[in-house]
Short mmCIF file of C-alpha atoms in Angstrom, two decimals:
data_model
loop_
_atom_site.label_atom_id
_atom_site.label_comp_id
_atom_site.label_asym_id
_atom_site.label_seq_id
_atom_site.Cartn_x
_atom_site.Cartn_y
_atom_site.Cartn_z
CA MET K 643 43.22 -6.38 -12.09
CA ARG K 644 41.66 -4.69 -9.06
CA LYS K 645 41.85 -6.53 -5.76
CA ILE K 646 39.46 -6.20 -2.83
CA LYS K 647 41.53 -6.03 0.34
CA LYS K 648 38.96 -4.89 2.93
CA VAL K 649 35.15 -5.09 3.19
CA VAL K 650 32.96 -3.42 5.81
CA SER K 651 29.36 -4.59 6.17
CA THR K 652 26.23 -3.45 8.04
CA VAL K 653 23.64 -5.84 6.56
CA TRP K 654 21.32 -7.70 8.95
CA TYR K 655 21.87 -11.35 8.02
CA ASN K 656 21.64 -14.56 9.98
CA LYS K 657 24.75 -16.57 10.77
CA GLU K 658 24.53 -18.85 7.73
CA ASN K 659 24.04 -16.01 5.26
CA TYR K 660 26.76 -13.91 6.81
CA HIS K 661 29.19 -16.80 6.58
CA GLU K 662 28.33 -17.17 2.90
CA LEU K 663 28.76 -13.42 2.32
CA ARG K 664 32.05 -13.37 4.16
CA ASN K 665 33.33 -16.14 1.86
CA VAL K 666 32.52 -14.11 -1.24
CA PHE K 667 35.69 -12.19 -0.25
CA PRO K 668 37.99 -14.96 1.04
CA ASP K 669 41.21 -12.98 0.62
CA ALA K 670 39.92 -9.75 2.16
CA GLU K 671 39.65 -8.46 5.69
CA PHE K 672 35.93 -8.50 6.56
CA VAL K 673 34.58 -6.18 9.27
CA TYR K 674 31.03 -6.06 10.64
CA VAL K 675 29.63 -2.76 11.99
CA ASP K 676 26.18 -2.13 13.48
CA PHE K 677 24.28 -0.06 10.89
CA TYR K 678 23.50 2.64 13.44
CA ASP K 679 27.10 3.10 14.62
CA LYS K 680 27.98 5.85 12.14
CA LYS K 681 31.22 6.80 13.87
CA LYS K 682 32.65 3.28 13.69
CA LEU K 683 31.37 2.82 10.12
CA ALA K 684 33.18 5.95 8.97
CA ALA K 685 36.36 4.85 10.75
CA GLU K 686 36.35 1.34 9.24
CA ALA K 687 35.67 2.76 5.78
CA LYS K 688 38.84 4.85 5.89
CA ASP K 689 40.93 2.02 4.42
CA ALA K 690 38.15 -0.20 3.00
CA ASP K 691 37.56 -0.98 -0.67
CA VAL K 692 33.94 -2.15 -0.36
CA ALA K 693 30.97 -1.32 1.89
CA ILE K 694 27.86 -3.54 1.97
CA LEU K 695 25.01 -1.59 3.53
CA LEU K 696 21.63 -2.37 5.02
CA GLY K 697 20.23 0.93 3.75
CA ASP K 698 21.16 3.73 1.38
CA VAL K 699 24.57 5.34 1.08
CA ASP K 700 25.12 7.02 4.43
CA ASP K 701 26.51 10.54 4.71
CA CYS K 702 29.26 9.23 6.98
CA LEU K 703 30.71 7.37 3.98
CA LEU K 704 31.02 10.47 1.81
CA GLY K 705 34.08 11.82 3.56
CA ASP K 706 37.74 10.88 3.22
CA ASN K 707 38.03 7.13 2.66
CA SER K 708 39.26 4.58 0.12
CA LEU K 709 35.87 3.10 -0.84
CA LYS K 710 35.54 2.12 -4.48
CA TRP K 711 32.25 0.21 -4.39
CA ILE K 712 29.16 0.46 -2.14
CA ALA K 713 26.52 -2.28 -2.35
CA CYS K 714 23.10 -1.31 -0.95
CA ASP K 715 21.08 -4.38 0.03
CA HIS K 716 17.75 -3.24 -1.36
CA ALA K 717 16.26 -2.77 -4.81
CA GLY K 718 15.52 0.95 -5.21
CA LEU K 719 18.47 3.34 -5.27
CA ASN K 720 16.50 6.60 -5.20
CA GLY K 721 17.69 7.38 -1.68
CA SER K 722 21.30 7.16 -2.85
CA ALA K 723 20.82 9.18 -6.06
CA ARG K 724 22.04 12.44 -4.51
CA ASP K 725 24.52 15.06 -5.70
CA GLU K 726 26.97 14.28 -2.94
CA VAL K 727 26.97 10.57 -3.81
CA PHE K 728 27.53 11.17 -7.51
CA ALA K 729 30.29 13.65 -6.64
CA LYS K 730 32.10 10.87 -4.77
CA ASN K 731 32.54 9.13 -8.17
CA ILE K 732 32.11 5.70 -6.63
CA ILE K 733 30.32 2.58 -7.91
CA VAL K 734 27.00 2.09 -6.09
CA THR K 735 24.93 -1.04 -6.72
CA GLY K 736 21.60 -2.40 -5.48
CA ALA K 737 19.80 -5.73 -5.11
CA ALA K 738 17.19 -5.32 -7.84
CA GLY K 739 15.79 -8.63 -9.02
CA ARG K 740 16.21 -10.65 -5.83
CA SER K 741 12.44 -10.65 -5.17
CA ALA K 742 11.27 -10.49 -8.78
CA PRO K 743 9.58 -13.94 -8.82
CA VAL K 744 7.26 -13.18 -5.89
CA LEU K 745 6.63 -9.61 -7.02
CA ALA K 746 5.41 -11.06 -10.29
CA GLU K 747 3.18 -13.42 -8.29
CA HIS K 748 1.88 -10.43 -6.33
CA ALA K 749 0.75 -8.73 -9.53
CA VAL K 750 -1.01 -11.91 -10.66
CA TYR K 751 -2.66 -12.12 -7.23
CA PHE K 752 -4.19 -8.66 -7.67
CA MET K 753 -5.31 -9.47 -11.21
CA LEU K 754 -7.01 -12.68 -10.12
CA GLN K 755 -8.70 -10.84 -7.24
CA SER K 756 -10.28 -8.61 -9.86
CA CYS K 757 -11.26 -11.49 -12.17
CA TYR K 758 -12.81 -13.53 -9.37
CA HIS K 759 -14.41 -10.62 -7.52
CA THR K 760 -12.92 -11.94 -4.30
CA LYS K 761 -14.67 -9.49 -1.99
CA GLU K 762 -18.09 -10.51 -3.31
CA LEU K 763 -17.30 -14.21 -3.06
CA LEU K 764 -16.06 -13.91 0.51
CA ALA K 765 -19.14 -11.92 1.49
CA ALA K 766 -21.37 -14.61 -0.01
CA GLN K 767 -19.42 -17.33 1.77
CA ALA K 768 -19.71 -15.52 5.11
CA GLU K 769 -23.48 -15.42 4.66
CA GLY K 770 -23.71 -19.02 3.46
CA HIS K 771 -25.16 -17.75 0.20
CA TRP K 772 -24.73 -19.85 -2.95
CA GLY K 773 -24.16 -17.73 -6.02
CA VAL K 774 -23.22 -14.11 -6.70
CA ASP K 775 -25.25 -11.81 -8.91
CA GLY K 776 -23.50 -11.05 -12.18
CA SER K 777 -20.96 -13.86 -11.94
CA ASN K 778 -22.04 -15.14 -15.35
CA LYS K 779 -20.36 -12.03 -16.83
CA TRP K 780 -17.00 -12.44 -15.10
CA LYS K 781 -13.92 -13.00 -17.27
CA GLY K 782 -10.62 -14.68 -16.48
CA LEU K 783 -7.14 -13.70 -17.60
CA TYR K 784 -6.95 -15.89 -20.72
CA GLY K 785 -7.11 -13.96 -23.97
CA ARG K 786 -7.18 -10.53 -22.34
CA LYS K 787 -4.69 -7.72 -22.82
CA VAL K 788 -2.21 -6.61 -20.20
CA GLY K 789 0.20 -3.70 -20.36
CA ILE K 790 3.44 -4.02 -18.38
CA ILE K 791 5.11 -0.65 -17.86
CA GLY K 792 8.73 -1.25 -16.94
CA MET K 793 10.54 -4.29 -18.34
CA GLY K 794 13.22 -4.65 -15.70
CA ASN K 795 13.56 -7.74 -13.52
CA ASN K 796 9.98 -7.62 -12.23
CA GLY K 797 8.42 -6.81 -15.58
CA ARG K 798 10.25 -9.61 -17.36
CA MET K 799 9.28 -12.18 -14.74
CA LEU K 800 5.67 -11.01 -14.93
CA ALA K 801 5.55 -11.10 -18.73
CA ASP K 802 6.60 -14.76 -18.82
CA ARG K 803 4.00 -15.73 -16.25
CA LEU K 804 1.15 -13.85 -17.92
CA HIS K 805 2.14 -15.26 -21.30
CA ALA K 806 1.70 -18.72 -19.73
CA PHE K 807 -1.83 -17.65 -18.77
CA GLY K 808 -2.52 -16.97 -22.44
CA MET K 809 -2.71 -13.20 -22.09
CA LYS K 810 -1.80 -10.72 -24.84
CA ILE K 811 1.23 -8.76 -23.65
CA TYR K 812 1.92 -5.09 -24.31
CA ALA K 813 5.37 -4.20 -22.96
CA PHE K 814 6.77 -0.70 -22.42
CA ASP K 815 10.23 0.35 -21.31
CA LYS K 816 12.38 3.42 -21.73
CA PHE K 817 15.09 1.26 -23.29
CA PRO K 818 14.96 -1.39 -26.06
CA ILE K 819 13.29 -4.63 -24.95
CA LYS K 820 15.35 -7.69 -25.86
CA GLY K 821 13.51 -10.95 -26.44
CA PHE K 822 9.83 -11.40 -25.52
CA ASP K 823 8.94 -11.97 -29.15
CA TYR K 824 5.56 -13.27 -28.02
CA ALA K 825 4.54 -9.73 -27.01
CA GLU K 826 1.80 -8.12 -29.08
CA LYS K 827 3.58 -4.77 -28.80
CA LYS K 828 7.03 -3.73 -27.58
CA LEU K 829 7.05 0.00 -26.94
CA VAL K 830 10.31 1.87 -26.32
CA GLY K 831 10.28 5.35 -24.82
CA ASN K 832 13.66 6.35 -26.20
CA ASN K 833 12.38 5.49 -29.68
CA GLY K 834 9.50 7.93 -29.33
CA ASP K 835 6.85 5.43 -28.24
CA THR K 836 4.38 6.33 -25.49
CA ILE K 837 2.21 4.26 -23.18
CA ASP K 838 -0.94 5.42 -24.97
CA PRO K 839 -1.56 2.08 -26.78
CA ILE K 840 -1.47 0.36 -23.38
CA LEU K 841 -3.89 2.85 -21.88
CA SER K 842 -6.41 2.62 -24.73
CA ASP K 843 -6.27 -1.14 -25.37
CA CYS K 844 -5.37 -3.03 -22.20
CA ASP K 845 -7.69 -4.60 -19.65
CA PHE K 846 -4.92 -4.59 -17.04
CA VAL K 847 -2.11 -2.09 -16.58
CA VAL K 848 0.73 -3.18 -14.28
CA LEU K 849 3.39 -0.78 -12.99
CA THR K 850 6.83 -2.35 -12.54
CA LEU K 851 9.06 0.65 -13.17
CA ALA K 852 11.33 2.72 -10.96
CA LEU K 853 10.28 5.94 -9.26
CA THR K 854 12.34 8.82 -10.64
CA ASP K 855 11.83 12.48 -11.41
CA GLU K 856 10.63 11.34 -14.83
CA THR K 857 8.06 8.82 -13.56
CA HIS K 858 6.74 10.70 -10.50
CA HIS K 859 2.93 11.01 -10.90
CA MET K 860 3.18 9.37 -14.31
CA PHE K 861 -0.36 8.13 -13.62
CA ASN K 862 -2.57 11.15 -13.06
CA ALA K 863 -5.94 12.55 -14.10
CA GLU K 864 -4.97 12.79 -17.76
CA THR K 865 -3.57 9.26 -17.80
CA PHE K 866 -6.70 7.77 -16.26
CA LYS K 867 -8.90 9.51 -18.86
CA LYS K 868 -7.08 7.54 -21.57
CA MET K 869 -7.68 4.15 -19.94
CA LYS K 870 -10.55 1.76 -20.61
CA SER K 871 -13.46 2.32 -18.24
CA ASP K 872 -13.20 -1.27 -16.95
CA ALA K 873 -9.37 -1.36 -16.82
CA PHE K 874 -7.68 -2.58 -13.65
CA LEU K 875 -4.51 -0.83 -12.45
CA VAL K 876 -1.85 -2.75 -10.48
CA ASN K 877 0.97 -0.94 -8.67
CA ILE K 878 3.75 -3.13 -7.26
CA ALA K 879 6.42 -0.52 -8.04
CA ARG K 880 6.46 2.70 -5.98
CA GLY K 881 3.56 4.71 -4.62
CA GLY K 882 4.76 8.03 -6.03
CA ILE K 883 4.25 6.87 -9.62
CA VAL K 884 0.49 7.28 -9.06
CA ASN K 885 -1.20 10.49 -7.97
CA THR K 886 -3.38 9.18 -5.15
CA GLN K 887 -6.10 11.81 -5.30
CA ASP K 888 -6.38 11.51 -9.08
CA LEU K 889 -6.71 7.73 -8.68
CA ILE K 890 -9.51 8.17 -6.13
CA ASP K 891 -11.30 10.59 -8.48
CA ALA K 892 -10.90 8.22 -11.44
CA LEU K 893 -12.35 5.32 -9.46
CA ASN K 894 -15.26 7.40 -8.16
CA SER K 895 -16.10 8.64 -11.66
CA HIS K 896 -15.73 5.13 -13.14
CA GLU K 897 -12.98 6.24 -15.52
CA ILE K 898 -11.22 2.98 -14.59
CA GLY K 899 -12.61 -0.25 -13.19
CA GLY K 900 -10.43 -0.91 -10.15
CA ALA K 901 -6.96 -1.13 -8.67
CA GLY K 902 -4.61 -3.47 -6.83
CA LEU K 903 -2.18 -1.47 -4.69
CA ASP K 904 0.76 -2.72 -2.68
CA VAL K 905 2.43 0.70 -2.54
CA LEU K 906 1.02 4.18 -2.03
CA GLU K 907 2.32 7.71 -1.79
CA GLU K 908 1.66 7.83 1.93
CA GLU K 909 2.50 4.75 3.97
CA PRO K 910 0.86 3.69 6.17
CA LEU K 911 -2.26 4.71 4.27
CA PRO K 912 -4.45 6.72 6.70
CA SER K 913 -7.43 4.77 7.97
CA ASP K 914 -9.83 7.44 6.70
CA ASN K 915 -8.56 7.28 3.12
CA PRO K 916 -11.50 6.34 0.84
CA LEU K 917 -9.44 3.72 -1.01
CA TRP K 918 -9.87 1.37 1.96
CA LYS K 919 -13.64 1.14 1.50
CA MET K 920 -13.87 0.90 -2.29
CA ASP K 921 -15.29 -2.42 -3.46
CA ASN K 922 -13.13 -2.41 -6.58
CA VAL K 923 -9.83 -1.74 -4.79
CA TYR K 924 -7.55 -4.37 -3.24
CA ILE K 925 -4.79 -3.19 -0.89
CA THR K 926 -1.82 -5.03 0.59
CA PRO K 927 0.31 -2.97 3.02
CA HIS K 928 3.63 -3.11 1.13
CA VAL K 929 3.94 -6.73 2.14
CA THR K 930 4.98 -9.04 -0.70
CA PRO K 931 5.91 -12.50 0.65
CA GLN K 932 9.62 -13.21 0.52
CA VAL K 933 11.41 -15.57 -1.80
CA PRO K 934 13.08 -18.46 0.04
CA ASN K 935 16.37 -17.11 1.43
CA ARG K 936 16.12 -13.58 0.07
CA ALA K 937 19.49 -12.75 1.60
CA GLY K 938 20.96 -15.65 -0.38
CA ARG K 939 19.71 -14.08 -3.60
CA SER K 940 21.29 -10.76 -2.59
CA ILE K 941 24.57 -12.56 -1.94
CA GLU K 942 24.54 -14.07 -5.42
CA ILE K 943 24.22 -10.55 -6.88
CA ILE K 944 27.08 -9.37 -4.66
CA ARG K 945 29.18 -12.40 -5.62
CA GLU K 946 28.78 -11.69 -9.33
CA ASN K 947 29.48 -8.00 -8.81
CA ALA K 948 32.63 -8.81 -6.84
CA ARG K 949 33.85 -10.86 -9.78
CA ARG K 950 32.99 -8.08 -12.20
CA PHE K 951 34.59 -5.43 -9.99
CA GLU K 952 37.91 -7.23 -9.89
CA ALA K 953 37.73 -8.03 -13.60
CA GLY K 954 36.89 -4.44 -14.49
CA GLU K 955 33.59 -5.43 -16.12
CA PRO K 956 30.28 -3.48 -15.99
CA MET K 957 28.46 -4.31 -12.75
CA LEU K 958 24.83 -5.26 -12.09
CA ASN K 959 22.23 -2.82 -10.75
CA THR K 960 24.46 0.26 -10.79
CA LEU K 961 23.30 3.68 -9.61
CA LYS K 962 22.58 5.99 -12.56
CA GLU K 963 21.68 9.64 -13.01
CA ALA K 964 18.24 8.43 -14.13
CA ASP K 965 17.64 7.14 -10.57
CA ARG K 966 17.36 10.69 -9.28
CA PHE K 967 14.10 11.55 -7.57
CA GLY K 968 14.05 15.07 -6.17
CA SER K 969 10.99 14.35 -4.02
CA SER K 970 12.42 11.10 -2.70
CA ASP K 971 10.84 10.48 0.66
CA GLN K 972 12.28 8.65 3.61
CA LYS K 973 8.95 8.12 5.36
CA SER K 974 8.99 4.35 5.63
CA GLY K 975 9.92 2.74 8.91
CA PHE K 976 12.88 1.01 7.27
CA ALA K 977 14.28 4.27 5.89
CA ARG K 978 13.71 6.10 9.18
CA LEU K 979 15.53 3.35 11.05
CA THR K 980 18.56 3.02 8.80
CA ASN K 981 18.98 6.78 8.37
CA SER K 982 18.27 7.64 11.98
CA ASN K 983 20.50 10.03 13.88
CA MET K 984 19.34 8.63 17.20
CA PRO K 985 22.13 7.98 19.73
CA VAL K 986 23.64 4.51 19.46
CA GLU K 987 22.61 3.64 23.01
CA GLN K 988 18.99 4.51 22.26
CA ILE K 989 18.83 2.42 19.07
CA ARG K 990 20.36 -0.57 20.86
CA LYS K 991 17.35 -0.58 23.18
CA LEU K 992 14.93 -0.97 20.27
CA PRO K 993 13.52 -4.42 19.39
CA LEU K 994 15.52 -4.50 16.15
CA GLU K 995 14.74 -8.14 15.40
CA LYS K 996 11.06 -7.21 15.35
CA TYR K 997 11.72 -4.85 12.44
CA LEU K 998 14.61 -6.57 10.68
CA GLY K 999 14.16 -10.27 11.43
CA VAL K 1000 15.87 -12.76 13.73
CA ARG K 1001 19.63 -12.82 13.31
CA GLY K 1002 20.54 -15.64 15.67
CA TRP K 1003 24.05 -14.46 16.60
CA THR K 1004 25.71 -11.88 18.82
CA ASP K 1005 29.43 -12.32 18.11
CA PRO K 1006 30.70 -11.96 14.51
CA SER K 1007 33.30 -14.64 15.22
CA GLU K 1008 30.43 -17.15 14.90
CA TRP K 1009 30.44 -16.64 11.12
CA ASN K 1010 33.46 -14.46 10.28
CA TYR K 1011 35.88 -17.15 9.12
CA VAL K 1012 37.04 -18.36 5.73
CA ASP K 1013 36.31 -21.91 4.64
CA LYS K 1014 39.35 -24.04 3.92
CA LYS K 1015 39.97 -24.43 0.23
#
């Protein structure tokens, strides 16, 4: 049985969450390192078994050390799916699923915006005008068809919620879909199925799949031509799955009816992009509300993976070859910050709590102790 003797962590947790994380490994040495102090991180990793990281696998951890497992505290592992990481032959895991309940809510939010023509209702309210032309033709969610592309954590949560609304579910995933017997169709890519039945039949198409080399620009001009002319596209996955210009063209030519977009290829979306001004497009700036105690949900994933690691069992949310994305961008502020090569002194002057949240501690001794058994 494998034993974890030393853990090094860079995650940005408050005192209560860090204390809980530290006690996931009660018999191990537990060392905190500022995420931007690459030199110290590399030094502490020399004799560590586990690293728990704020961002992706850092290059400083790919040298000579004893690491056997790296846990990245975010959902997507594209930024870690690199040749040099795979060559290290180390277990890398992520935090997929921790925000699945609210991501499912986010998709429903976009869908209801479309059903209730929110922009028109708000405009009427602002003018004190009772009634909106054409409202007698509006339709709700009940009885309509929705295609969910990607039946991972987010897709499964969404399917259950939309089933409760009385919708007809079409589910697609690359791998076999277990359960969800209420679904009208269960389509499996590895069995030769395509998303074409979703495109031709569904009133709503929701993207909840990972961005990889295989899914990059999966939604493009040809895809949009296959969709219903009044179909509504929802993207709560990754911006690169949708070709932005092709989406704009499809909306302008009325090949599809509208879109709800939380993620886009270029973030922030430039202020002159035509998507901003389209009446049938709803945009949120990559800003899904958090679940209560999101860090706590991450810790539960880490706790279970620690048990599995020591027991030699398959671990949750592991990095796979399929996570590769050759065009993987690091344009977001979070990625730029965690992968920055700025001098340590310069980063320390930044208002980090503005970007990463209030931590509420300065000395690790405030939380770095083991509870008495």
